[in-house]
PDB file of C-alpha atoms in Angstrom:
ATOM      1  CA  GLN A   1      70.556 112.556   8.790  1.00 91.00           C
ATOM      2  CA  VAL A   2      67.732 113.005  11.261  1.00 93.00           C
ATOM      3  CA  GLN A   3      67.262 116.364  12.910  1.00 96.00           C
ATOM      4  CA  LEU A   4      64.709 117.537  15.430  1.00 96.00           C
ATOM      5  CA  VAL A   5      64.403 121.261  16.064  1.00 97.00           C
ATOM      6  CA  GLU A   6      62.230 122.640  18.834  1.00 97.00           C
ATOM      7  CA  SER A   7      60.791 126.138  18.879  1.00 97.00           C
ATOM      8  CA  GLY A   8      58.136 128.091  20.707  1.00 98.00           C
ATOM      9  CA  GLY A   9      59.718 128.368  24.108  1.00 97.00           C
ATOM     10  CA  GLY A  10      59.829 131.619  26.012  1.00 98.00           C
ATOM     11  CA  SER A  11      58.841 133.427  29.163  1.00 98.00           C
ATOM     12  CA  VAL A  12      55.272 133.566  30.347  1.00 98.00           C
ATOM     13  CA  GLN A  13      53.423 134.378  33.527  1.00 98.00           C
ATOM     14  CA  ALA A  14      51.720 131.713  35.580  1.00 98.00           C
ATOM     15  CA  GLY A  15      48.401 130.776  34.056  1.00 98.00           C
ATOM     16  CA  GLY A  16      49.602 131.530  30.562  1.00 98.00           C
ATOM     17  CA  SER A  17      50.002 129.286  27.547  1.00 98.00           C
ATOM     18  CA  LEU A  18      52.691 128.283  25.091  1.00 98.00           C
ATOM     19  CA  THR A  19      52.825 125.887  22.182  1.00 98.00           C
ATOM     20  CA  LEU A  20      56.082 124.126  21.443  1.00 98.00           C
ATOM     21  CA  SER A  21      56.848 122.773  17.999  1.00 98.00           C
ATOM     22  CA  CYS A  22      59.304 120.118  16.962  1.00 97.00           C
ATOM     23  CA  ALA A  23      60.141 120.174  13.286  1.00 96.00           C
ATOM     24  CA  THR A  24      61.717 117.018  11.973  1.00 93.00           C
ATOM     25  CA  SER A  25      63.864 116.353   8.968  1.00 92.00           C
ATOM     26  CA  GLY A  26      65.024 112.979   7.792  1.00 90.00           C
ATOM     27  CA  TYR A  27      62.421 111.348  10.017  1.00 88.00           C
ATOM     28  CA  THR A  28      58.978 110.278   8.949  1.00 80.00           C
ATOM     29  CA  PHE A  29      56.235 109.934  11.479  1.00 75.00           C
ATOM     30  CA  SER A  30      55.141 106.349  11.549  1.00 79.00           C
ATOM     31  CA  GLU A  31      54.098 104.058  14.375  1.00 83.00           C
ATOM     32  CA  ASN A  32      57.243 104.694  16.358  1.00 90.00           C
ATOM     33  CA  CYS A  33      57.092 106.337  19.736  1.00 94.00           C
ATOM     34  CA  VAL A  34      57.637 110.075  19.978  1.00 95.00           C
ATOM     35  CA  GLY A  35      57.481 112.276  23.000  1.00 96.00           C
ATOM     36  CA  TRP A  36      58.323 115.404  24.910  1.00 98.00           C
ATOM     37  CA  PHE A  37      60.683 115.482  27.861  1.00 98.00           C
ATOM     38  CA  ARG A  38      61.799 118.269  30.135  1.00 98.00           C
ATOM     39  CA  GLN A  39      64.611 118.992  32.523  1.00 98.00           C
ATOM     40  CA  ARG A  40      63.782 121.312  35.366  1.00 96.00           C
ATOM     41  CA  PRO A  41      66.563 123.160  37.222  1.00 93.00           C
ATOM     42  CA  GLY A  42      68.379 120.776  39.500  1.00 94.00           C
ATOM     43  CA  LYS A  43      66.243 117.836  38.405  1.00 96.00           C
ATOM     44  CA  GLU A  44      66.715 114.845  36.148  1.00 96.00           C
ATOM     45  CA  ARG A  45      65.117 114.794  32.739  1.00 97.00           C
ATOM     46  CA  GLU A  46      61.565 113.487  32.856  1.00 97.00           C
ATOM     47  CA  GLY A  47      58.985 112.428  30.322  1.00 98.00           C
ATOM     48  CA  VAL A  48      56.054 114.783  29.899  1.00 98.00           C
ATOM     49  CA  ALA A  49      53.929 113.468  27.026  1.00 98.00           C
ATOM     50  CA  ALA A  50      54.237 110.648  24.534  1.00 97.00           C
ATOM     51  CA  PHE A  51      52.498 108.872  21.699  1.00 95.00           C
ATOM     52  CA  TYR A  52      52.748 105.081  21.866  1.00 93.00           C
ATOM     53  CA  ASN A  53      50.933 101.939  20.681  1.00 88.00           C
ATOM     54  CA  GLY A  54      51.378 102.963  17.070  1.00 88.00           C
ATOM     55  CA  ARG A  55      50.345 106.509  17.929  1.00 86.00           C
ATOM     56  CA  ARG A  56      46.942 105.232  19.057  1.00 91.00           C
ATOM     57  CA  SER A  57      47.627 106.030  22.690  1.00 94.00           C
ATOM     58  CA  VAL A  58      48.801 109.089  24.540  1.00 96.00           C
ATOM     59  CA  ALA A  59      50.492 109.318  27.918  1.00 97.00           C
ATOM     60  CA  TYR A  60      51.034 112.291  30.169  1.00 98.00           C
ATOM     61  CA  VAL A  61      52.929 112.604  33.398  1.00 97.00           C
ATOM     62  CA  ASP A  62      50.487 113.266  36.225  1.00 97.00           C
ATOM     63  CA  SER A  63      51.717 116.801  36.844  1.00 97.00           C
ATOM     64  CA  VAL A  64      50.634 117.999  33.389  1.00 98.00           C
ATOM     65  CA  LYS A  65      47.436 116.039  32.819  1.00 98.00           C
ATOM     66  CA  GLY A  66      44.599 118.292  31.792  1.00 98.00           C
ATOM     67  CA  ARG A  67      46.982 121.140  30.991  1.00 98.00           C
ATOM     68  CA  PHE A  68      49.273 119.829  28.230  1.00 98.00           C
ATOM     69  CA  THR A  69      48.317 118.269  24.906  1.00 98.00           C
ATOM     70  CA  ILE A  70      50.616 116.436  22.510  1.00 97.00           C
ATOM     71  CA  SER A  71      49.690 116.431  18.850  1.00 96.00           C
ATOM     72  CA  GLN A  72      51.280 115.986  15.469  1.00 93.00           C
ATOM     73  CA  ASP A  73      50.940 117.159  11.894  1.00 91.00           C
ATOM     74  CA  ASN A  74      51.813 114.160   9.779  1.00 86.00           C
ATOM     75  CA  ALA A  75      51.861 116.113   6.558  1.00 88.00           C
ATOM     76  CA  LYS A  76      54.465 118.531   7.900  1.00 89.00           C
ATOM     77  CA  ASN A  77      56.232 116.054  10.196  1.00 90.00           C
ATOM     78  CA  ILE A  78      55.860 118.402  13.147  1.00 95.00           C
ATOM     79  CA  LEU A  79      55.208 117.400  16.727  1.00 96.00           C
ATOM     80  CA  TYR A  80      53.503 119.863  19.055  1.00 97.00           C
ATOM     81  CA  LEU A  81      53.086 120.338  22.774  1.00 98.00           C
ATOM     82  CA  GLN A  82      50.319 122.716  23.735  1.00 98.00           C
ATOM     83  CA  MET A  83      50.774 123.931  27.288  1.00 98.00           C
ATOM     84  CA  SER A  84      48.166 125.884  29.212  1.00 98.00           C
ATOM     85  CA  SER A  85      47.605 126.931  32.817  1.00 98.00           C
ATOM     86  CA  LEU A  86      51.356 127.031  33.152  1.00 98.00           C
ATOM     87  CA  LYS A  87      52.882 126.968  36.611  1.00 98.00           C
ATOM     88  CA  PRO A  88      56.302 128.105  37.822  1.00 97.00           C
ATOM     89  CA  GLU A  89      57.193 124.448  38.364  1.00 97.00           C
ATOM     90  CA  ASP A  90      56.822 123.908  34.603  1.00 98.00           C
ATOM     91  CA  THR A  91      59.961 125.988  34.114  1.00 98.00           C
ATOM     92  CA  ALA A  92      62.390 123.729  32.273  1.00 98.00           C
ATOM     93  CA  VAL A  93      64.208 123.012  29.059  1.00 98.00           C
ATOM     94  CA  TYR A  94      61.822 121.021  26.891  1.00 98.00           C
ATOM     95  CA  TYR A  95      63.042 118.401  24.420  1.00 98.00           C
ATOM     96  CA  CYS A  96      61.278 116.448  21.739  1.00 97.00           C
ATOM     97  CA  ALA A  97      62.392 112.886  21.144  1.00 97.00           C
ATOM     98  CA  ALA A  98      61.753 110.297  18.459  1.00 96.00           C
ATOM     99  CA  SER A  99      62.262 106.579  18.480  1.00 95.00           C
ATOM    100  CA  ARG A 100      63.000 104.099  15.739  1.00 91.00           C
ATOM    101  CA  LYS A 101      60.900 101.539  17.528  1.00 86.00           C
ATOM    102  CA  TYR A 102      57.281 100.767  18.096  1.00 89.00           C
ATOM    103  CA  CYS A 103      56.534 100.801  21.812  1.00 89.00           C
ATOM    104  CA  SER A 104      53.595  99.671  23.881  1.00 91.00           C
ATOM    105  CA  GLY A 105      55.143 100.834  27.104  1.00 90.00           C
ATOM    106  CA  GLY A 106      58.336 102.183  28.572  1.00 91.00           C
ATOM    107  CA  TYR A 107      57.763 105.503  26.862  1.00 95.00           C
ATOM    108  CA  TRP A 108      59.275 107.433  29.773  1.00 95.00           C
ATOM    109  CA  ASP A 109      62.590 105.624  29.322  1.00 95.00           C
ATOM    110  CA  SER A 110      64.840 108.082  27.510  1.00 95.00           C
ATOM    111  CA  ASP A 111      66.954 105.179  26.221  1.00 94.00           C
ATOM    112  CA  LEU A 112      64.028 104.266  23.966  1.00 94.00           C
ATOM    113  CA  TYR A 113      64.526 107.395  21.910  1.00 96.00           C
ATOM    114  CA  LYS A 114      67.304 107.619  19.374  1.00 95.00           C
ATOM    115  CA  TYR A 115      66.789 111.195  18.198  1.00 96.00           C
ATOM    116  CA  TRP A 116      66.628 114.324  20.336  1.00 97.00           C
ATOM    117  CA  GLY A 117      66.220 118.009  19.699  1.00 97.00           C
ATOM    118  CA  GLN A 118      68.474 120.639  21.195  1.00 97.00           C
ATOM    119  CA  GLY A 119      65.842 121.830  23.651  1.00 97.00           C
ATOM    120  CA  THR A 120      63.860 125.014  24.120  1.00 98.00           C
ATOM    121  CA  GLN A 121      63.648 126.981  27.353  1.00 98.00           C
ATOM    122  CA  VAL A 122      60.290 127.600  28.995  1.00 98.00           C
ATOM    123  CA  THR A 123      60.235 129.983  31.941  1.00 98.00           C
ATOM    124  CA  VAL A 124      57.080 130.551  33.951  1.00 98.00           C
ATOM    125  CA  SER A 125      57.066 133.400  36.451  1.00 98.00           C
ATOM    126  CA  SER A 126      54.719 133.722  39.386  1.00 94.00           C
TER     127      SER A 126
END
């Protein structure tokens, strides 16, 4: 049984930093797509960062480029999202997601991902 468990969320002031972790069990990092999504209050869930092309490529949504970094620890099967220069508009529930498929595109399509974590709240105050 595959489980993804996020941690590291919390409350921070604008300009601050947080690092989210996604610990996986029953899932081995391979060349499948993995990513981070978020759902802001009153908004639809959106992709934030993703590994694709056999983990050789990284994608970020424009609003987080230069501020967020996705990384992984293959030995521990943990996915990370380092977030810096946080803004109030980054306030959201953040989810990690893992696919059973290799992808060269379409990484923002949530239907691509079979496994999801329960989410972790990030609140950024001004």
